[in-house]
Structures are given as C-alpha cells and as structure tokens.
XYZ file of C-alpha atoms in Angstrom:
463
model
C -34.032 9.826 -4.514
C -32.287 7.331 -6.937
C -28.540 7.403 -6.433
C -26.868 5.032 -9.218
C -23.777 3.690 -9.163
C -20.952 2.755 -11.957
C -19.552 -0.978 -10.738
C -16.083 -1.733 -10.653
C -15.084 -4.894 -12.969
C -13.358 -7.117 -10.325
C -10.788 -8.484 -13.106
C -7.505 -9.533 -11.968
C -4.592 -7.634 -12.134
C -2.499 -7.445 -15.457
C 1.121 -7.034 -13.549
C 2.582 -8.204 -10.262
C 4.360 -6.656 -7.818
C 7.230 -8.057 -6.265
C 9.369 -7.526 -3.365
C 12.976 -6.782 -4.786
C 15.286 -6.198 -1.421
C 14.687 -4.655 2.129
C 15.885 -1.615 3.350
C 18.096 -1.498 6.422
C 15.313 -0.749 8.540
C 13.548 -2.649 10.480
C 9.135 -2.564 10.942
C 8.763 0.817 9.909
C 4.938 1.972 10.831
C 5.451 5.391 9.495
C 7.441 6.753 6.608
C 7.886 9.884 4.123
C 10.033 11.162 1.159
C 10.861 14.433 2.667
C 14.313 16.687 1.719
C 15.540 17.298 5.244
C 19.188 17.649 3.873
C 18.281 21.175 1.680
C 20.071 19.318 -1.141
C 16.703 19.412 -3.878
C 16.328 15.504 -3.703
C 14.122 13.979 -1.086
C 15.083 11.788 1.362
C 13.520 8.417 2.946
C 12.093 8.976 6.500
C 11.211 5.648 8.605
C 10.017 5.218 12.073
C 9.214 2.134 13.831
C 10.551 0.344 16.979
C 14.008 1.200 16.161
C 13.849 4.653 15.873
C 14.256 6.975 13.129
C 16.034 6.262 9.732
C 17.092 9.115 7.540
C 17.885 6.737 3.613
C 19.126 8.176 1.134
C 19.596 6.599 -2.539
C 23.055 7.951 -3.838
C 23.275 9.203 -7.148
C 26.796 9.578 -7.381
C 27.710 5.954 -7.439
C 24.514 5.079 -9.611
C 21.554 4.675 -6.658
C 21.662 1.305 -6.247
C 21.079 0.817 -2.834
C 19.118 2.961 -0.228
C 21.688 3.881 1.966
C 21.182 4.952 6.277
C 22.959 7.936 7.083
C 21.312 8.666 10.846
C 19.273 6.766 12.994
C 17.616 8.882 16.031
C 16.876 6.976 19.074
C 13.129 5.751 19.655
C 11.217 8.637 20.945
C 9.528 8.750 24.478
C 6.102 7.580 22.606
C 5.931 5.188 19.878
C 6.181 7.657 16.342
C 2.892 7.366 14.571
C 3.497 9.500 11.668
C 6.716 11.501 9.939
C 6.298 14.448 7.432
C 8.512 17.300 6.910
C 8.896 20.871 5.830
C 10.122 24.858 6.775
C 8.203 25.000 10.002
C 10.323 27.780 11.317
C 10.476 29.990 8.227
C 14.425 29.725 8.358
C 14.508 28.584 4.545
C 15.796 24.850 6.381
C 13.712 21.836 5.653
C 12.463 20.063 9.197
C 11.607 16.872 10.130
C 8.018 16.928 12.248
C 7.063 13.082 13.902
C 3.736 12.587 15.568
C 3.808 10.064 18.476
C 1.386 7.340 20.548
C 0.196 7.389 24.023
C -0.328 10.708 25.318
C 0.076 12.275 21.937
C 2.704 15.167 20.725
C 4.544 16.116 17.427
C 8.700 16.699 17.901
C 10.494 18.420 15.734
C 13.919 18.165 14.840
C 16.486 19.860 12.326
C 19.301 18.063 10.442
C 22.827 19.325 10.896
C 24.110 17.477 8.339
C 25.516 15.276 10.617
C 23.307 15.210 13.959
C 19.659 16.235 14.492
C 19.277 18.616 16.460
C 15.715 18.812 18.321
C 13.969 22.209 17.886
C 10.705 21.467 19.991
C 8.126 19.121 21.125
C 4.149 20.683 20.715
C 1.779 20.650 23.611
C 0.444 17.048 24.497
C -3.058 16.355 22.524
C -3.660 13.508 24.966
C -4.195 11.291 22.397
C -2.242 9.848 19.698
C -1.295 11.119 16.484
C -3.493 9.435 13.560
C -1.774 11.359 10.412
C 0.424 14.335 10.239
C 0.348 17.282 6.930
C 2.597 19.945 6.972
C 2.155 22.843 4.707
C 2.291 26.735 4.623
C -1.811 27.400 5.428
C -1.591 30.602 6.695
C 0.449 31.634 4.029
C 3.078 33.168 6.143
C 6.121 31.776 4.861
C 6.100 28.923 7.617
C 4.696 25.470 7.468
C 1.967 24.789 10.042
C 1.604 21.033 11.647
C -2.094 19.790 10.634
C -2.856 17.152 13.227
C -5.541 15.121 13.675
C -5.787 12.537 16.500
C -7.164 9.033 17.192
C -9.899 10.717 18.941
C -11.461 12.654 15.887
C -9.721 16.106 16.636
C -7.947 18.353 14.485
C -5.544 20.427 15.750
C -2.978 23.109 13.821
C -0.010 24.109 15.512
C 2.382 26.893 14.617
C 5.840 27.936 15.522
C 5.883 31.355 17.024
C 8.204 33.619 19.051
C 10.519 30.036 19.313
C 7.548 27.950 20.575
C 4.787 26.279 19.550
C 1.260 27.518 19.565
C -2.261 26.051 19.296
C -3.571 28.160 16.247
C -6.760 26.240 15.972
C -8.592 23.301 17.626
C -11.965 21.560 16.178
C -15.044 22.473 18.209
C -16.680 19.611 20.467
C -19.503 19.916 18.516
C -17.649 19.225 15.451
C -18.327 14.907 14.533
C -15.062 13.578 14.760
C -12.635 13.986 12.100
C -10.856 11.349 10.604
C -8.858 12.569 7.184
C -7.269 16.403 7.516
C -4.938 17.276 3.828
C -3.344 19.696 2.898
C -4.118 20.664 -1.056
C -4.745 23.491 -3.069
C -8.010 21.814 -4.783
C -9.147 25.628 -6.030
C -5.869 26.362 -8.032
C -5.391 29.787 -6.383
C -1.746 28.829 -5.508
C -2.195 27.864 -1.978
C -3.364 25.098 0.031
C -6.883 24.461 1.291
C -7.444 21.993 4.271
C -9.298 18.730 3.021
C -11.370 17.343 5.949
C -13.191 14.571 5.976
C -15.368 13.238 8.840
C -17.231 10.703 10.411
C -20.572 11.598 9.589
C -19.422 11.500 5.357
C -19.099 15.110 5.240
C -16.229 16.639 3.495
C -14.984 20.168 3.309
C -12.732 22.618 1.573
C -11.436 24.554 4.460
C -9.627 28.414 3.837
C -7.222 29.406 6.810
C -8.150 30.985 9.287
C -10.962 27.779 9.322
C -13.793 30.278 10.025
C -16.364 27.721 7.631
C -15.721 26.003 4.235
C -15.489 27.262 0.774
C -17.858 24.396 -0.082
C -19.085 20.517 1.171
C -19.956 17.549 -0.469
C -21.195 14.162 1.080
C -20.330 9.975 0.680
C -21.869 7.614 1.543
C -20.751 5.458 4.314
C -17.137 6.144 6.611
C -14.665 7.705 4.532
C -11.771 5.341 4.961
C -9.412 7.470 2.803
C -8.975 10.251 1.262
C -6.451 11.610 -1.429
C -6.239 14.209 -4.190
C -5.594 13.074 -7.408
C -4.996 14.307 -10.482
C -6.560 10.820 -12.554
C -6.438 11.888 -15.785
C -3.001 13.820 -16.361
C -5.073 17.136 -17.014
C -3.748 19.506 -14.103
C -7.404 19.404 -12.762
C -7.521 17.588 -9.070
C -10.060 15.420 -8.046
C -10.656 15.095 -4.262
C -11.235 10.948 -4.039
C -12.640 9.166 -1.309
C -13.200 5.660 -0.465
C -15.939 4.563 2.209
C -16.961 1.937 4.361
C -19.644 0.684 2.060
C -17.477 -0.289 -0.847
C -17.616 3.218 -2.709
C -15.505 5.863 -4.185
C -16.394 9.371 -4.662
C -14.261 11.549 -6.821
C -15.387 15.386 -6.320
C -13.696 18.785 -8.579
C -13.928 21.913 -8.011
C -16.285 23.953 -10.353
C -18.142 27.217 -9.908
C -16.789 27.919 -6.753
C -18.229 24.374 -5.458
C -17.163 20.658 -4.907
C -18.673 18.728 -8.331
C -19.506 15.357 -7.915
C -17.371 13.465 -10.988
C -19.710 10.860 -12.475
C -21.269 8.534 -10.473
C -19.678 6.804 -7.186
C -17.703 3.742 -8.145
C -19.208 0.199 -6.544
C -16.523 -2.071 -6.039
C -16.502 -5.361 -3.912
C -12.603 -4.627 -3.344
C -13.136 -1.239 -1.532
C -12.435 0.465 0.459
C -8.591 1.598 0.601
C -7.210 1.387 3.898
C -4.586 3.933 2.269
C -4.156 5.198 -0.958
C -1.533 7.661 -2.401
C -1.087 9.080 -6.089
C 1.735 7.894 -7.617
C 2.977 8.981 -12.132
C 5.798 7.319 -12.816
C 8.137 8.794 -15.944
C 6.689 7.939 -18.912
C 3.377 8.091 -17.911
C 0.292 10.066 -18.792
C -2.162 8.861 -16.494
C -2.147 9.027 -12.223
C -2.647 5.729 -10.366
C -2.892 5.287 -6.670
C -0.765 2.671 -4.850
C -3.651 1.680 -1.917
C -3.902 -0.924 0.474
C -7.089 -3.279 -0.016
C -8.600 -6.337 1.274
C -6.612 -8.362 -1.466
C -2.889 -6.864 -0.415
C -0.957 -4.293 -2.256
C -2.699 -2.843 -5.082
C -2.100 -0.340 -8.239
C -5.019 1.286 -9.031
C -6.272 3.439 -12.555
C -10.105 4.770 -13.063
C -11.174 3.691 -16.560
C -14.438 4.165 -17.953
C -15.760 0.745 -16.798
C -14.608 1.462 -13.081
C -11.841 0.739 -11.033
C -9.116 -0.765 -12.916
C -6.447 -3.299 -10.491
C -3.461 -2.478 -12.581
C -1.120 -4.481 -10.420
C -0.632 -6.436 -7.098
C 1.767 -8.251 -4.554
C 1.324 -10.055 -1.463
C 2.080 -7.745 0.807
C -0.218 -6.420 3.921
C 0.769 -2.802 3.838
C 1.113 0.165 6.603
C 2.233 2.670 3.931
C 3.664 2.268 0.563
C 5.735 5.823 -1.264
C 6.214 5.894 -4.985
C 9.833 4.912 -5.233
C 12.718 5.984 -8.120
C 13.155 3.336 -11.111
C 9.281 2.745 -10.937
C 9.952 1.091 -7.626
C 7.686 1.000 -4.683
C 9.278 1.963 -0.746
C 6.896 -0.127 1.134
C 6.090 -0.845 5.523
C 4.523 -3.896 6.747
C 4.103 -4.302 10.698
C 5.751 -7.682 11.114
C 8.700 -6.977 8.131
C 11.298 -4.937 7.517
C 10.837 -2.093 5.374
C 11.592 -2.887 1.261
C 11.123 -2.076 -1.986
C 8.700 -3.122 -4.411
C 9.114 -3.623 -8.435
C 6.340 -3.860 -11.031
C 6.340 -7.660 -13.445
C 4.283 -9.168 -15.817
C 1.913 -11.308 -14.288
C 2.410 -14.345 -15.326
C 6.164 -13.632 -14.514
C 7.705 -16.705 -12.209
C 10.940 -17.244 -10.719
C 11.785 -21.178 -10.727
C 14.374 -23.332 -10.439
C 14.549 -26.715 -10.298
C 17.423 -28.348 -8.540
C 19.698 -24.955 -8.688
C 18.862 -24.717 -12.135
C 16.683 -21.657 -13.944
C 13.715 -23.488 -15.799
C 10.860 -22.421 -17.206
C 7.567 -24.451 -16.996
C 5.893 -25.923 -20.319
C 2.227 -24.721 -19.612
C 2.186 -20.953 -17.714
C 1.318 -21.411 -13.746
C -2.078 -20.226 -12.489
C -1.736 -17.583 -9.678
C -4.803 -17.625 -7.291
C -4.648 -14.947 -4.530
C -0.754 -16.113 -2.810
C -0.993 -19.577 -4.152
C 0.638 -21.216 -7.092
C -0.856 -24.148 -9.305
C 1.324 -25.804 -11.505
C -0.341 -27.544 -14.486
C 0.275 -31.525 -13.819
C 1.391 -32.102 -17.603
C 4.340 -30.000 -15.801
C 4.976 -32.057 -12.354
C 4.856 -35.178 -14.639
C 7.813 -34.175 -16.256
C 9.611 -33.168 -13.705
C 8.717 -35.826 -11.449
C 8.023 -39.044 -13.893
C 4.503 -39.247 -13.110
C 1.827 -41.072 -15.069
C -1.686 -39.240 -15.102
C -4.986 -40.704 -15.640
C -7.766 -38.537 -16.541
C -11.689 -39.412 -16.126
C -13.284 -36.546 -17.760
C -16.461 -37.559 -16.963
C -16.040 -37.253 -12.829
C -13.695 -34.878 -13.368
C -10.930 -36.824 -11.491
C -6.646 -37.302 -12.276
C -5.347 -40.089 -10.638
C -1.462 -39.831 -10.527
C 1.151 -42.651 -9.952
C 4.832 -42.413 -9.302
C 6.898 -44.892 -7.841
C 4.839 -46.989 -4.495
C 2.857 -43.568 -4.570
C -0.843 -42.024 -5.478
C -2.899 -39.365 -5.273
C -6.377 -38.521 -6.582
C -7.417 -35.133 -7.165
C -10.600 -33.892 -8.344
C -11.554 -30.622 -10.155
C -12.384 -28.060 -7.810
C -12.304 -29.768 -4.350
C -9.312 -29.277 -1.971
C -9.797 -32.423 -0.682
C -7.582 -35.306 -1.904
C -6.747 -38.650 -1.732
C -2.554 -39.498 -1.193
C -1.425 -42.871 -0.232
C -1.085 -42.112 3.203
C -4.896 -40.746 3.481
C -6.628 -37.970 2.773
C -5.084 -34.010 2.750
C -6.710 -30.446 2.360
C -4.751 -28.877 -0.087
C -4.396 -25.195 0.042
C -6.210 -24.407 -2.659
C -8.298 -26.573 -5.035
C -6.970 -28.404 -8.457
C -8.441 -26.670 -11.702
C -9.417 -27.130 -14.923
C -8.222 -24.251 -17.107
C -7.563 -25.091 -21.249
C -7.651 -28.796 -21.292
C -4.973 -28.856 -18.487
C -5.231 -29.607 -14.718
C -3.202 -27.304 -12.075
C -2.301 -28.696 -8.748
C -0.834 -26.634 -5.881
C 2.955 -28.179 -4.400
C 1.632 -30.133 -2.259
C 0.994 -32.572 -4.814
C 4.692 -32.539 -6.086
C 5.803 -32.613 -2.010
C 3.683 -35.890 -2.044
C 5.762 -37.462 -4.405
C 8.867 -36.775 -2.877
C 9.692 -33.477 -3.784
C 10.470 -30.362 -1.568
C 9.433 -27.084 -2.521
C 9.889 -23.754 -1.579
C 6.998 -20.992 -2.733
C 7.898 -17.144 -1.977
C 4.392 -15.660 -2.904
C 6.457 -11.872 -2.447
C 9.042 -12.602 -4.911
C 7.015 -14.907 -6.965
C 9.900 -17.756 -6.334
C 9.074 -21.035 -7.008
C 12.824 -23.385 -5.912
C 12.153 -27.570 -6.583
C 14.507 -29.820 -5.243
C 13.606 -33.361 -6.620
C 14.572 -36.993 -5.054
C 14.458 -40.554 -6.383
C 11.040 -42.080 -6.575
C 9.956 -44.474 -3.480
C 12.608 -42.564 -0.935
C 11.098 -41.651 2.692
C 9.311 -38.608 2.602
C-alpha cells in the first residue's frame, strides 16, 4: 500500500506574538474559561502551586485588567487539570479539578463569595492527565470524562449526592491517551473522542458499548482536537502524531472520512492544540504548542500554515478577549499574549523610542541588527571584503571581525561564540548584540516582548 502525504511548507511565521502583562497568578499548570458565577460570561480558572484562581475581566469599567476574585487553597494533590460545568443537574455551573499522586477529581460550587466543596470522586490511583465535562448520558447532568497517566478512562457521575463509577476502560483496552467530548455526528449531543496508543481512534455513543466508527494514524497521537478549519459548521476530528503527521477525519455516511491526505510537517507534532476564531474571522486556527514555542496555526492548501509565534514554552494557552491569548508556562507566571506584525520591534536607545534604518532579522529568540545600524549608533567604521565574506569593524582602541555565517569571531580581547551567526541578507550584514556590547554598549533583548533597550557609552571606556 502507497500512503502519500501533502508536506507542510516550513515558512516562517507572518505575525508575532508577544507577551503583553501577567496575570496575578503565579505558574499556573492547568487552566479553563469556564462560567462558574451563572452570570453568561466565562470566567478564568488557574491552578498551580498556589492554589486556585477564579479571574475575571470586568466589563463594567472597560476589561482592562483580569481581575482575582477567590483563590482556594492548594489541594491535598497537586491539580492537574480544571474544567467546569452542571454536574449535579441543579441548573448551577461547577468547578471539577483533577489532581496528582494518587489521583481524584474535587468538585466545588461557587457561592458567590466562597466555594463551597460538593465532593471528591473515588481515588483512580493515578493522576489525572486531562479532564472533559459534558452531558454524555444525556440526562441533564454533566459527567466527569477522566483519563489518567496510566492510559485509563474513567466516567464518573453524580448520583443520589455521591459520585459513581459509570464506566471504566477494560484491561484489555491499549492505553488511552486523548478522551473529548464532541458531538462530531451533528445529532445534538456529544460523542466521546478517544484516541489511543496503538493510533486507533473512535467515535464513542454513551453507554460506550463499541464505537459508531474508527479510523487509524500513523504513529502516537500526541493531540487531538475538533475543529471546525474551514468556517463551514462541518467538524473535523484532527490529530497530530509522533511521526510528524496530522490527520484530519469527518464524519460521512455514518463513518470517520479521512480529509485529504495526512499533512508531513518537520514542526509536528503539537504537544497541545486548541481551536481558537477570533471576531472578524472566517477561518478556525489552532493555538498549539510545538517544538519552535507558541504557535498559530491555519490549514491551507499547501499544508500547515505558521500564522504566528512567540517565545514562549507553553503548558496551555485559551483564546483570550481583544484577540488576546491567556497563556501557562511552568517556570512563569500566568499572562496574556497579543498578536504583531512580525517585523514589529520595541527599541529604545538611551530612554528614547527609535526606530532602526534597515528592519532587524529575527532568527528563532535572537535578534540581528544590520551593522549599517550599530555604526550609527555607535560611530563605527566597517570594512567589507566581499570576496571572504568578512566585516572588520573599528571604534575607538576596539575591533572585531565577523564573518558571514560563522558564530565565531574575532574582538580585541580574543575570540567569542556569538549566539547566533552574522548574515548576509540584501547587501547588508546583521550582527547579534554582542557585537554592539563589544564596543561598549549594554543591551537588553526581551525575545517575549520583542524589546530591544540600548544604553550607549563613550568610545574607549572600560567595558
């Protein structure tokens, strides 16, 4: 058999994403817009080491600002995962949080000014890997659809004021790794997306008896998300896999359809990816984590389509108001995200706003600045040899040498790896800061804000 496959382009993105302001969280590992208040408009859910944050972005005085209005005490068990919805069937939105170590989901109700906790599930005796809620059974209450670090999938339900095991995977079952809730066959309710280790996935009906229908990817599904690409009302069930792919399956005579050909692309997989339309938009990206940071992703007909990114390493991003993105990294705070051009820059030089006579080069989280630029801002003579593809600069008692394409250069006081190699790009040489720090400036680069700050000193003083 001859599978073919349609490869992605690998361009660059066309817009950046930069970090705006962060929230007043801390590391957030989990998060999700969820309306625990009953008020219509959902709120922002964080968990992390300290605690659980209930934001909220007021409207009334022009939602500026995400705002915390209750923080809940760190559970018992690290929270892995935060969702929300009517689990009781009391018409009152819940929060549901899925925890480490031994494993359990708690479940607490908002007061309006306290939580109050309703119940804590049976132990799974391992921890919480994602967390759906959603009305399977179609009973009028939201079931918890659990799956655990171990492969298992689990669905609990609140009945007679407790919580009971309605269905466990089989042993024999391989172990599962993606469980969402979506109604893929536009009957009105929600199926059970399941996705496991063996590259099998399913369209599950309650009561989970056997699938409405299968289809199979190639590789480990890394993750999984229904998405409605083109804006036509019809989702597409998308998966990304260990070996670079993504599959994209519809539903069509009462079976999962394969849509075109898998996508190849060297930047998959996803290590997350969630659909995002913001207003004024016809067409559905994802915002996914992927081996080059935070990405925007569209599907065009050449491929996979990088529509913007931001140095950021990712736990979970949420499509934010004001085409903003709420965003978790392990090591930050919590923030928020806003979409640029991409060649946009941020510098000032000596307090100063300036803008740069040639436009900087952006290479991954590094900066080159063309040296036609640093000359002028640092009164340095250049000397080009086109032939060995070499710039000697001068400035004051100072030197360096830098040649095309090799980090390596020569500086009076010997020879430095620059971060990233000088380059050749329309008759003009880039160089990274470092060169301008070896002539006496200091710099400051913010790769997240794209903030370049240049403080400049007399030529010959002590570096």
């Amino acid at each position: 058999m001859l599978t073919v496959f349609a490869v992605g382009s690998g361009l660059a993105a066309a817009d950046t994403l930069i970090h705006d302001h962060d929230l007043p969280f801390g590391a957030a590992i989990a998060a999700a817009l969820v309306d625990v208040t009953g008020d219509g408009e959902p709120e922002l859910v964080v968990a992390g080491e300290d605690g659980i944050g209930l934001l909220v972005l007021p409207g009334a005085v022009g939602g500026s600002a995400w705002q915390m209005i209750s923080l809940l005490p760190p559970l018992p068990a690290p929270a892995t995962a935060v969702g929300g919805g009517d689990v009781t069937g009391d018409g009152v939105p819940d929060l549901v949080v899925g925890t480490g170590n031994a494993g359990s989901v708690y479940v607490f109700s908002w007061t309006g000014r306290r939580w109050t906790l309703l119940g804590q599930t049976p132990y799974l005796w391992s921890p919480v890997r994602s967390l759906d809620v959603g009305d399977l059974d179609r009973d009028g209450r939201a079931e918890l659809i659990v799956v655990t670090q171990a492969g298992e999938l689990v669905v609990f339900g609140w009945r007679g004021r407790s919580w009971q095991t309605l269905f466990r995977s089989p042993a024999q079952w391989p172990p599962v790794l993606h469980a969402q809730l979506a109604d893929v066959t536009g009957t009105g309710w929600p199926q059970l997306v399941i996705a496991d280790q063996s590259g099998a996935l399913a369209i599950w009906p309650w009561p989970l008896v056997e699938p409405l229908a299968q289809g199979f990817v190639w590789g480990t599904p890394i993750s999984v998300a229904v998405v409605d690409w083109d804006g036509s009302g019809t989702p597409q069930v998308t998966v990304t896999t260990s070996e670079r792919l993504l599959y994209r399956f519809v539903w069509r005579d009462q079976g999962l359809v394969p849509v075109g050909s898998p996508i190849y692309d060297q930047r998959l997989p996803f290590e997350f990816m969630r659909p995002l339309r913001w207003a004024g938009e016809t067409r559905t990206s994802v915002v996914a984590r992927y081996a080059g940071g935070l990405g925007l992703w569209r599907i065009t007909s050449s491929g996979l389509e990088l529509v913007a990114s931001g140095a950021a390493e990712p736990a979970w991003a949420l499509p934010g108001p004001g085409q903003r993105l709420l965003v978790g990294e392990p090591t930050r705070p919590a923030s928020v995200w806003r979409r640029v051009a991409g060649d946009y820059l941020s510098l000032r030089i000596d307090g100063t706003p300036r803008t740069f006579l040639d436009p900087p080069v952006f290479q991954s989280d590094q900066i080159l600045v063309s040296m036609r630029d640093w000359a002028a801002i640092l009164g340095l003579t250049l000397y080009w040899d086109a032939g060995a593809q070499r710039l000697t600069v001068l400035g004051g008692n100072r030197f360096a040498i830098l040649t095309m394409g090799d980090p390596a250069a020569w500086f009076s006081d010997g020879i430095r790896m620059l971060p990233v190699a000088p380059v050749l790009r329309s008759g003009r040489t880039y160089a990274p800061p470092a060169v301008a720090e070896a002539f006496g400036a200091r710099v400051q680069w913010d790769p997240r804000r794209r903030e370049l700050v240049l403080k400049t000193r007399p030529q010959g003083a002590g570096q």
